Coordinates of C-alpha atoms in Angstrom, one line a residue:
M136 CA 8.6 43.3 -31.2
N137 CA 9.7 40.8 -28.7
E138 CA 6.7 40.1 -26.4
E139 CA 7.2 37.4 -23.8
K140 CA 4.2 35.6 -22.4
V141 CA 4.3 35.4 -18.6
K142 CA 2.5 32.5 -17.0
I143 CA 1.9 32.2 -13.3
M144 CA 2.9 28.7 -11.9
M145 CA 0.0 26.8 -10.4
T146 CA -0.2 23.8 -8.1
P147 CA -2.2 20.8 -9.3
N148 CA -5.2 22.3 -7.4
Q149 CA -4.8 25.5 -9.5
Q150 CA -3.4 27.6 -6.6
P151 CA -0.8 30.1 -7.5
I152 CA 2.7 29.4 -6.1
K153 CA 4.3 32.2 -4.0
Q154 CA 7.9 33.2 -4.0
V155 CA 9.4 32.2 -0.7
S156 CA 13.1 32.8 0.0
Y157 CA 15.3 30.7 2.3
Q158 CA 15.7 33.8 4.4
D159 CA 11.9 33.8 5.0
M160 CA 11.9 30.2 5.9
Y161 CA 14.9 30.5 8.3
A162 CA 13.3 33.5 10.0
M163 CA 10.2 31.5 10.8
K164 CA 12.3 28.5 11.8
D165 CA 14.3 30.8 14.2
T166 CA 11.1 32.1 15.8
L167 CA 9.8 28.5 16.3
E168 CA 13.1 27.4 17.8
Q169 CA 12.8 30.3 20.2
L170 CA 9.4 29.1 21.3
E171 CA 10.6 25.5 21.6
S172 CA 13.5 26.7 23.8
W173 CA 10.9 27.2 26.6
T174 CA 9.9 23.5 26.6
D175 CA 12.3 22.3 29.3
I176 CA 11.6 25.2 31.8
L177 CA 7.9 25.0 31.3
M178 CA 8.0 21.3 32.1
V179 CA 9.7 22.2 35.4
V180 CA 7.0 24.7 36.1
D181 CA 4.3 22.2 35.2
K182 CA 5.9 19.5 37.4
H183 CA 5.9 22.0 40.3
F184 CA 2.2 22.7 39.9
A185 CA 1.3 19.1 39.2
N186 CA 2.6 18.1 42.6
R187 CA -0.5 17.8 44.7
K188 CA 1.0 16.2 47.8
L189 CA -0.7 16.9 51.0
P190 CA -0.1 18.6 53.4
L191 CA 0.9 21.7 51.6
N192 CA 4.1 23.4 52.7
K193 CA 3.1 27.0 52.9
K194 CA 6.7 28.3 53.3
K195 CA 7.8 26.4 50.2
I196 CA 4.9 27.8 48.2
A197 CA 5.7 31.3 49.3
R198 CA 9.4 30.9 48.5
D199 CA 8.7 29.4 45.1
Y200 CA 6.0 31.8 44.1
Y201 CA 8.4 34.7 43.2
S202 CA 10.7 32.6 41.1
L203 CA 7.9 30.9 39.3
S204 CA 6.1 34.2 38.7
Q205 CA 9.3 35.6 37.2
I206 CA 9.7 32.6 34.9
F207 CA 6.1 32.9 33.8
G208 CA 6.4 36.6 33.2
S209 CA 9.5 36.1 31.1
F210 CA 7.8 33.4 29.1
M211 CA 4.7 35.5 28.5
D212 CA 6.8 38.4 27.2
D213 CA 8.8 36.2 24.9
F214 CA 5.7 34.3 23.8
S215 CA 3.9 37.5 22.9
N216 CA 6.9 38.8 21.0
C217 CA 7.2 35.5 19.1
I218 CA 3.5 35.4 18.2
D219 CA 3.7 39.0 16.9
R220 CA 6.8 38.2 14.9
L221 CA 5.2 35.1 13.4
E222 CA 2.0 37.0 12.5
T223 CA 4.2 39.6 10.7
Q224 CA 6.2 36.9 8.9
L225 CA 3.1 35.2 7.8
D226 CA 1.6 38.4 6.5
Q227 CA 4.7 39.1 4.5
L228 CA 4.7 35.6 3.1
M229 CA 1.0 36.0 2.0
K230 CA 1.8 39.2 0.2
K231 CA 4.7 37.7 -1.7
E232 CA 4.6 37.7 -5.5
K233 CA 3.5 34.7 -7.3
V234 CA 6.1 32.7 -9.3
K235 CA 6.0 33.7 -12.9
I236 CA 7.4 31.8 -15.9
S237 CA 8.4 33.6 -19.1
Q238 CA 7.5 31.7 -22.2

């Protein structure tokens, strides 16, 4: 009988090492890049709201409100989707098998 002993690889802190594929890492990287793509446009929105010059131009505020609300709405939808996707990806990574070594 040919019995092989299987040993689970452990870190120096005695934590089991999980099997993580490059596909899993790239999926998370893509999601993070999607979130990072909002950086420039959010800086524009922040700059708009940080401008506290007086007197306020009510016509400009009314004109900008619609476009900024559309940008914010798009951001919130995308952000919610990305967060849900990241949670799913992390759950999948946590459920991955531990690395086993045959001896």
